[in-house]
mmCIF file of C-alpha atoms in Angstrom:
data_model
loop_
_atom_site.group_PDB
_atom_site.id
_atom_site.type_symbol
_atom_site.label_atom_id
_atom_site.label_comp_id
_atom_site.label_asym_id
_atom_site.label_seq_id
_atom_site.Cartn_x
_atom_site.Cartn_y
_atom_site.Cartn_z
ATOM 1 C CA MET A 1 -25.793 -12.794 23.118
ATOM 2 C CA CYS A 2 -22.666 -12.916 21.027
ATOM 3 C CA ILE A 3 -21.102 -16.212 20.065
ATOM 4 C CA ARG A 4 -17.373 -15.526 19.917
ATOM 5 C CA ASP A 5 -16.260 -19.079 18.922
ATOM 6 C CA ARG A 6 -16.094 -19.293 15.138
ATOM 7 C CA GLY A 7 -16.476 -23.058 15.154
ATOM 8 C CA TRP A 8 -19.874 -23.160 16.765
ATOM 9 C CA ALA A 9 -19.055 -26.642 17.978
ATOM 10 C CA ASP A 10 -20.449 -26.037 21.421
ATOM 11 C CA LEU A 11 -23.113 -23.413 22.068
ATOM 12 C CA ASP A 12 -22.418 -23.707 25.798
ATOM 13 C CA ARG A 13 -19.269 -21.734 25.088
ATOM 14 C CA ALA A 14 -21.289 -18.716 24.009
ATOM 15 C CA GLU A 15 -20.006 -15.563 25.583
ATOM 16 C CA ALA A 16 -22.523 -12.992 26.806
ATOM 17 C CA LEU A 17 -22.102 -9.565 25.374
ATOM 18 C CA ARG A 18 -20.205 -7.041 27.452
ATOM 19 C CA PRO A 19 -20.394 -3.249 27.282
ATOM 20 C CA GLY A 20 -16.915 -3.183 25.744
ATOM 21 C CA HIS A 21 -17.786 -5.295 22.711
ATOM 22 C CA ARG A 22 -17.438 -3.432 19.409
ATOM 23 C CA PHE A 23 -19.926 -3.870 16.580
ATOM 24 C CA PRO A 24 -19.990 -2.856 12.933
ATOM 25 C CA VAL A 25 -22.728 -0.222 13.035
ATOM 26 C CA TRP A 26 -22.660 0.345 9.287
ATOM 27 C CA SER A 27 -24.812 3.298 8.185
ATOM 28 C CA VAL A 28 -24.978 4.837 11.645
ATOM 29 C CA ALA A 29 -21.594 6.155 10.471
ATOM 30 C CA LYS A 30 -23.545 8.622 8.358
ATOM 31 C CA LEU A 31 -24.475 10.485 11.549
ATOM 32 C CA VAL A 32 -20.804 10.940 12.400
ATOM 33 C CA THR A 33 -20.125 12.200 8.871
ATOM 34 C CA ALA A 34 -23.084 14.608 8.979
ATOM 35 C CA ILE A 35 -21.959 16.041 12.328
ATOM 36 C CA ALA A 36 -18.376 16.404 11.085
ATOM 37 C CA VAL A 37 -19.578 18.299 8.019
ATOM 38 C CA LEU A 38 -21.800 20.541 10.146
ATOM 39 C CA ARG A 39 -18.920 21.319 12.438
ATOM 40 C CA LEU A 40 -17.018 22.577 9.364
ATOM 41 C CA VAL A 41 -20.096 24.602 8.421
ATOM 42 C CA ALA A 42 -20.184 26.082 11.903
ATOM 43 C CA ASP A 43 -16.541 27.027 11.562
ATOM 44 C CA GLY A 44 -17.205 28.804 8.230
ATOM 45 C CA ARG A 45 -15.019 26.379 6.323
ATOM 46 C CA VAL A 46 -17.914 24.832 4.342
ATOM 47 C CA GLY A 47 -21.063 26.450 3.001
ATOM 48 C CA LEU A 48 -24.172 24.326 3.531
ATOM 49 C CA ASP A 49 -25.770 25.548 0.303
ATOM 50 C CA GLU A 50 -22.594 25.752 -1.746
ATOM 51 C CA PRO A 51 -21.893 23.218 -4.517
ATOM 52 C CA ALA A 52 -20.019 20.242 -3.057
ATOM 53 C CA ASN A 53 -17.515 20.335 -5.925
ATOM 54 C CA ARG A 54 -16.231 23.611 -4.524
ATOM 55 C CA TYR A 55 -14.595 21.546 -1.757
ATOM 56 C CA LEU A 56 -13.788 18.299 -3.620
ATOM 57 C CA GLY A 57 -10.475 17.509 -5.314
ATOM 58 C CA SER A 58 -9.298 14.159 -6.640
ATOM 59 C CA VAL A 59 -12.890 12.801 -6.745
ATOM 60 C CA ARG A 60 -15.690 15.073 -7.873
ATOM 61 C CA LEU A 61 -19.394 14.871 -8.641
ATOM 62 C CA ALA A 62 -20.619 14.674 -12.221
ATOM 63 C CA SER A 63 -23.115 17.456 -11.387
ATOM 64 C CA GLU A 64 -21.587 20.792 -10.552
ATOM 65 C CA ALA A 65 -24.850 21.951 -8.985
ATOM 66 C CA VAL A 66 -25.284 19.395 -6.169
ATOM 67 C CA THR A 67 -24.929 21.156 -2.815
ATOM 68 C CA VAL A 68 -23.558 20.013 0.506
ATOM 69 C CA ARG A 69 -27.091 20.206 1.983
ATOM 70 C CA GLU A 70 -28.395 17.929 -0.774
ATOM 71 C CA LEU A 71 -25.724 15.326 -0.069
ATOM 72 C CA LEU A 72 -26.600 15.405 3.633
ATOM 73 C CA ALA A 73 -30.308 14.962 2.887
ATOM 74 C CA HIS A 74 -29.848 12.256 0.188
ATOM 75 C CA THR A 75 -31.341 14.538 -2.484
ATOM 76 C CA GLY A 76 -28.243 14.965 -4.683
ATOM 77 C CA GLY A 77 -28.944 11.906 -6.885
ATOM 78 C CA VAL A 78 -25.439 10.482 -6.404
ATOM 79 C CA ASP A 79 -24.902 6.861 -7.425
ATOM 80 C CA SER A 80 -23.824 4.294 -4.862
ATOM 81 C CA PRO A 81 -21.023 1.851 -5.738
ATOM 82 C CA LYS A 82 -20.250 -1.569 -4.310
ATOM 83 C CA LEU A 83 -20.776 -1.452 -0.546
ATOM 84 C CA PHE A 84 -18.675 -4.241 0.987
ATOM 85 C CA ALA A 85 -15.195 -5.665 0.459
ATOM 86 C CA ASP A 86 -12.277 -7.262 2.307
ATOM 87 C CA ARG A 87 -10.616 -3.882 2.793
ATOM 88 C CA VAL A 88 -11.322 -0.212 2.161
ATOM 89 C CA PRO A 89 -10.173 0.880 -1.319
ATOM 90 C CA GLU A 90 -9.276 4.393 -2.408
ATOM 91 C CA LEU A 91 -12.488 6.178 -3.337
ATOM 92 C CA ALA A 92 -11.195 7.007 -6.826
ATOM 93 C CA ASP A 93 -10.491 3.305 -7.394
ATOM 94 C CA LEU A 94 -14.077 2.513 -6.402
ATOM 95 C CA THR A 95 -15.961 5.273 -8.261
ATOM 96 C CA GLY A 96 -13.490 6.690 -10.729
ATOM 97 C CA PRO A 97 -12.507 10.366 -10.582
ATOM 98 C CA VAL A 98 -16.071 11.496 -11.318
ATOM 99 C CA MET A 99 -18.978 10.201 -9.276
ATOM 100 C CA ALA A 100 -22.135 9.631 -11.321
ATOM 101 C CA CYS A 101 -25.256 11.580 -10.347
ATOM 102 C CA PRO A 102 -28.084 9.818 -12.264
ATOM 103 C CA GLY A 103 -30.816 10.605 -9.765
ATOM 104 C CA GLU A 104 -33.151 13.608 -9.833
ATOM 105 C CA ARG A 105 -31.973 16.429 -7.608
ATOM 106 C CA GLY A 106 -34.366 17.415 -4.850
ATOM 107 C CA THR A 107 -35.922 13.948 -4.657
ATOM 108 C CA PHE A 108 -35.030 11.589 -1.798
ATOM 109 C CA ARG A 109 -32.860 8.743 -2.983
ATOM 110 C CA TYR A 110 -30.830 7.033 -0.268
ATOM 111 C CA SER A 111 -27.226 7.435 -1.327
ATOM 112 C CA SER A 112 -24.184 5.923 0.347
ATOM 113 C CA GLY A 113 -22.239 7.367 -2.585
ATOM 114 C CA GLY A 114 -23.299 10.859 -1.548
ATOM 115 C CA TYR A 115 -21.910 10.233 1.936
ATOM 116 C CA ALA A 116 -18.681 8.921 0.418
ATOM 117 C CA ALA A 117 -18.431 12.277 -1.309
ATOM 118 C CA LEU A 118 -19.004 14.044 1.995
ATOM 119 C CA GLY A 119 -16.199 11.959 3.493
ATOM 120 C CA ALA A 120 -13.922 13.116 0.715
ATOM 121 C CA LEU A 121 -15.032 16.688 1.347
ATOM 122 C CA VAL A 122 -14.139 16.408 5.033
ATOM 123 C CA GLY A 123 -10.725 15.070 4.061
ATOM 124 C CA GLU A 124 -10.055 17.833 1.540
ATOM 125 C CA VAL A 125 -11.129 20.649 3.856
ATOM 126 C CA THR A 126 -9.234 19.394 6.930
ATOM 127 C CA GLY A 127 -6.219 18.075 5.065
ATOM 128 C CA MET A 128 -6.580 14.805 6.965
ATOM 129 C CA ALA A 129 -7.719 11.295 6.203
ATOM 130 C CA TYR A 130 -11.490 11.062 6.765
ATOM 131 C CA ALA A 131 -11.103 8.667 9.734
ATOM 132 C CA ASP A 132 -8.654 10.991 11.481
ATOM 133 C CA ALA A 133 -10.834 14.055 10.849
ATOM 134 C CA ALA A 134 -14.006 12.312 12.057
ATOM 135 C CA THR A 135 -12.174 11.244 15.188
ATOM 136 C CA ARG A 136 -10.955 14.754 15.899
ATOM 137 C CA LEU A 137 -14.257 16.448 15.075
ATOM 138 C CA VAL A 138 -16.746 13.983 16.563
ATOM 139 C CA LEU A 139 -15.488 10.786 18.214
ATOM 140 C CA ALA A 140 -12.880 12.265 20.557
ATOM 141 C CA PRO A 141 -14.972 15.254 21.773
ATOM 142 C CA LEU A 142 -17.837 12.896 22.643
ATOM 143 C CA GLY A 143 -15.592 10.396 24.431
ATOM 144 C CA MET A 144 -16.324 7.635 21.903
ATOM 145 C CA THR A 145 -13.146 5.781 22.811
ATOM 146 C CA GLY A 146 -14.245 2.400 21.486
ATOM 147 C CA ALA A 147 -15.191 3.749 18.056
ATOM 148 C CA SER A 148 -13.013 3.633 14.941
ATOM 149 C CA PHE A 149 -13.019 3.278 11.158
ATOM 150 C CA PRO A 150 -10.859 0.183 10.438
ATOM 151 C CA ASP A 151 -9.413 -0.400 6.963
ATOM 152 C CA ARG A 152 -10.098 -4.134 7.354
ATOM 153 C CA ALA A 153 -12.495 -6.121 9.533
ATOM 154 C CA PRO A 154 -11.125 -6.271 13.100
ATOM 155 C CA GLY A 155 -9.056 -9.440 13.565
ATOM 156 C CA GLN A 156 -8.108 -9.630 9.885
ATOM 157 C CA ASP A 157 -4.568 -9.087 8.565
ATOM 158 C CA GLY A 158 -3.282 -7.568 11.773
ATOM 159 C CA GLU A 159 -6.244 -5.281 12.374
ATOM 160 C CA ASP A 160 -6.970 -5.115 16.102
ATOM 161 C CA GLY A 161 -9.749 -7.571 16.849
ATOM 162 C CA GLU A 162 -9.807 -7.154 20.627
ATOM 163 C CA ASP A 163 -13.432 -7.148 21.847
ATOM 164 C CA ALA A 164 -14.791 -7.081 18.265
ATOM 165 C CA VAL A 165 -17.908 -9.268 17.815
ATOM 166 C CA THR A 166 -18.029 -11.991 15.200
ATOM 167 C CA GLY A 167 -20.964 -11.568 12.864
ATOM 168 C CA TYR A 168 -23.229 -14.489 11.986
ATOM 169 C CA LEU A 169 -25.741 -15.551 9.363
ATOM 170 C CA LEU A 170 -28.384 -18.256 9.632
ATOM 171 C CA ASP A 171 -27.803 -21.282 7.375
ATOM 172 C CA ALA A 172 -31.030 -23.202 6.573
ATOM 173 C CA GLU A 173 -29.252 -26.243 5.136
ATOM 174 C CA GLY A 174 -30.951 -29.524 6.090
ATOM 175 C CA GLY A 175 -34.206 -27.840 7.032
ATOM 176 C CA SER A 176 -32.946 -26.359 10.290
ATOM 177 C CA PHE A 177 -31.372 -22.999 10.998
ATOM 178 C CA ARG A 178 -27.760 -23.073 12.076
ATOM 179 C CA PRO A 179 -25.677 -19.974 12.757
ATOM 180 C CA VAL A 180 -22.524 -19.713 10.656
ATOM 181 C CA PRO A 181 -19.899 -16.920 10.671
ATOM 182 C CA ALA A 182 -20.454 -14.178 8.119
ATOM 183 C CA ARG A 183 -17.567 -13.388 5.840
ATOM 184 C CA ALA A 184 -15.453 -10.704 7.475
ATOM 185 C CA SER A 185 -15.842 -7.481 5.497
ATOM 186 C CA VAL A 186 -15.874 -3.735 5.812
ATOM 187 C CA CYS A 187 -17.848 -0.991 4.053
ATOM 188 C CA THR A 188 -15.938 0.290 1.067
ATOM 189 C CA MET A 189 -16.867 3.865 2.026
ATOM 190 C CA PRO A 190 -15.960 4.633 5.665
ATOM 191 C CA ALA A 191 -17.975 7.854 5.754
ATOM 192 C CA ALA A 192 -21.071 5.986 4.651
ATOM 193 C CA GLY A 193 -20.808 2.782 6.699
ATOM 194 C CA GLY A 194 -17.360 2.097 8.108
ATOM 195 C CA LEU A 195 -17.871 2.762 11.820
ATOM 196 C CA TRP A 196 -17.202 0.119 14.486
ATOM 197 C CA ALA A 197 -18.381 1.121 17.955
ATOM 198 C CA THR A 198 -19.630 -0.092 21.315
ATOM 199 C CA ALA A 199 -23.226 0.376 22.382
ATOM 200 C CA GLY A 200 -21.987 2.962 24.886
ATOM 201 C CA ASP A 201 -20.320 4.904 22.114
ATOM 202 C CA LEU A 202 -23.626 5.130 20.276
ATOM 203 C CA VAL A 203 -25.358 6.330 23.445
ATOM 204 C CA ARG A 204 -22.697 9.064 23.765
ATOM 205 C CA LEU A 205 -23.244 10.015 20.118
ATOM 206 C CA GLY A 206 -27.031 10.263 20.562
ATOM 207 C CA ALA A 207 -26.843 12.122 23.870
ATOM 208 C CA GLY A 208 -23.992 14.525 23.078
ATOM 209 C CA TRP A 209 -23.941 15.424 19.414
ATOM 210 C CA ARG A 210 -25.798 18.702 19.865
ATOM 211 C CA SER A 211 -23.055 19.990 22.158
ATOM 212 C CA LEU A 212 -20.701 20.035 19.195
ATOM 213 C CA LEU A 213 -22.826 22.492 17.148
ATOM 214 C CA PRO A 214 -24.373 25.908 17.574
ATOM 215 C CA GLY A 215 -27.997 25.596 18.658
ATOM 216 C CA GLU A 216 -29.405 26.897 15.360
ATOM 217 C CA LEU A 217 -27.378 24.470 13.283
ATOM 218 C CA ALA A 218 -28.247 21.537 15.568
ATOM 219 C CA ARG A 219 -31.940 22.383 15.112
ATOM 220 C CA GLU A 220 -31.470 22.540 11.352
ATOM 221 C CA ALA A 221 -29.950 19.061 11.393
ATOM 222 C CA VAL A 222 -33.218 17.618 12.682
ATOM 223 C CA THR A 223 -35.488 19.817 10.605
ATOM 224 C CA PRO A 224 -37.207 17.925 7.770
ATOM 225 C CA GLN A 225 -35.548 18.612 4.414
ATOM 226 C CA VAL A 226 -37.500 16.117 2.299
ATOM 227 C CA SER A 227 -40.055 13.338 2.656
ATOM 228 C CA ARG A 228 -38.693 9.779 2.570
ATOM 229 C CA ALA A 229 -41.713 8.608 0.603
ATOM 230 C CA PRO A 230 -42.660 5.882 -0.088
ATOM 231 C CA MET A 231 -40.966 5.068 3.221
ATOM 232 C CA GLU A 232 -42.173 6.520 6.495
ATOM 233 C CA GLY A 233 -40.879 9.779 7.868
ATOM 234 C CA GLN A 234 -38.638 12.558 6.658
ATOM 235 C CA MET A 235 -34.948 13.148 6.123
ATOM 236 C CA GLY A 236 -32.969 15.780 8.023
ATOM 237 C CA LEU A 237 -29.284 16.538 7.603
ATOM 238 C CA GLY A 238 -28.062 13.035 8.217
ATOM 239 C CA TRP A 239 -30.861 12.197 10.632
ATOM 240 C CA ILE A 240 -33.892 10.080 9.744
ATOM 241 C CA LEU A 241 -36.898 11.783 11.301
ATOM 242 C CA ASN A 242 -40.428 10.902 12.282
ATOM 243 C CA THR A 243 -41.944 14.214 13.327
ATOM 244 C CA ASP A 244 -45.253 12.592 14.294
ATOM 245 C CA ARG A 245 -43.467 10.495 16.937
ATOM 246 C CA GLU A 246 -40.880 13.215 17.705
ATOM 247 C CA VAL A 247 -37.936 10.903 17.084
ATOM 248 C CA ALA A 248 -34.687 11.166 15.164
ATOM 249 C CA GLY A 249 -31.998 8.603 14.517
ATOM 250 C CA HIS A 250 -30.513 6.110 12.068
ATOM 251 C CA PHE A 251 -30.523 2.394 11.575
ATOM 252 C CA SER A 252 -28.465 -0.008 9.529
ATOM 253 C CA ALA A 253 -27.746 -3.576 8.584
ATOM 254 C CA GLY A 254 -24.801 -5.275 6.876
ATOM 255 C CA PRO A 255 -22.990 -8.599 6.783
ATOM 256 C CA GLY A 256 -23.341 -10.104 10.250
ATOM 257 C CA GLY A 257 -24.591 -7.061 12.102
ATOM 258 C CA SER A 258 -27.369 -4.538 12.646
ATOM 259 C CA ALA A 259 -27.594 -1.323 14.647
ATOM 260 C CA SER A 260 -30.130 1.310 15.574
ATOM 261 C CA LEU A 261 -29.849 4.690 17.335
ATOM 262 C CA ILE A 262 -33.016 6.579 18.228
ATOM 263 C CA THR A 263 -33.349 9.851 20.118
ATOM 264 C CA ARG A 264 -36.496 11.470 21.386
ATOM 265 C CA GLY A 265 -37.172 14.844 22.898
ATOM 266 C CA GLY A 266 -34.230 16.909 21.643
ATOM 267 C CA ALA A 267 -31.404 18.016 23.909
ATOM 268 C CA GLY A 268 -31.513 16.137 27.173
ATOM 269 C CA GLY A 269 -34.066 13.695 25.796
ATOM 270 C CA LEU A 270 -34.096 9.900 25.584
ATOM 271 C CA VAL A 271 -31.606 7.799 23.674
ATOM 272 C CA ALA A 272 -32.185 4.161 22.738
ATOM 273 C CA VAL A 273 -29.546 1.937 21.118
ATOM 274 C CA ALA A 274 -29.780 -1.599 19.830
ATOM 275 C CA VAL A 275 -26.938 -3.601 18.274
ATOM 276 C CA THR A 276 -26.670 -7.216 17.213
ATOM 277 C CA SER A 277 -24.115 -9.614 15.669
ATOM 278 C CA ARG A 278 -26.678 -10.832 13.165
ATOM 279 C CA THR A 279 -28.366 -9.203 10.204
ATOM 280 C CA VAL A 280 -31.883 -8.759 11.530
ATOM 281 C CA PRO A 281 -34.481 -5.946 11.580
ATOM 282 C CA ILE A 282 -33.243 -4.082 14.628
ATOM 283 C CA GLU A 283 -35.171 -0.791 14.434
ATOM 284 C CA PRO A 284 -38.354 -2.212 16.095
ATOM 285 C CA VAL A 285 -36.262 -3.294 19.087
ATOM 286 C CA ALA A 286 -34.904 0.190 19.739
ATOM 287 C CA ALA A 287 -38.327 1.674 19.080
ATOM 288 C CA ARG A 288 -39.909 -0.522 21.747
ATOM 289 C CA VAL A 289 -37.178 0.434 24.204
ATOM 290 C CA ILE A 290 -37.683 4.144 23.712
ATOM 291 C CA ARG A 291 -41.469 3.820 23.983
ATOM 292 C CA ALA A 292 -41.023 1.949 27.292
ATOM 293 C CA MET A 293 -38.695 4.659 28.598
ATOM 294 C CA ALA A 294 -41.037 7.518 27.642
#
């Protein structure tokens, strides 16, 4: 359930979650970014194996060799800056005009900074702000009407807070756990973690994303590009894969919220979504759901 009252004075006033509630789904945003980039690849506007700097402008990568494919698969070695703040800054203010690439190319190293670079790439190629381009390329075609990339946490400084959940942490003061509101914040890099969405929006993303791409490119997105060792599974183009279990998806956690999207069986297969207004391990919940559905 979601507790909407920030005072927590009376738990009886807890409001059960509704389908229209919006959650910060953090790194699940990377799937939207990956699909947006692949749509530009399908249109011939971006080369998957071309250097990313070919498409970047005001913010560029320190390495001229890192490709678009490597950014999608987290193998470009791009550094990740501060993740959370009160509002979204300009990327150049966050990283400087040149994004550091200290990691070894070709080796998996989870990189929100790499996805920030992809967001900048989408903006440069389309001539639009990333959020507007992602909406046009992905959110709108899939009918994700409750999804957006807010500049500030919903409900803060005039940002629309209608139906947005309040995130909570557990305070252990006094030897007992008591839920307290998490500080309202947003991801500093919308393309890496700035998506707010309903559970239904995530189902539409998991069920419909393949319809936005040519079949060959959709298959490439869920083809292993690199092992995620020492973690389990492999990395596709934006998608975290477990080929042994035939699943693909993404999961995330941030201040006061967690989310998981898992798909199984390819086009027309199963989709399991789990979201919460607390920072907890959520992936096992979605995994149990999809196993029960199989």
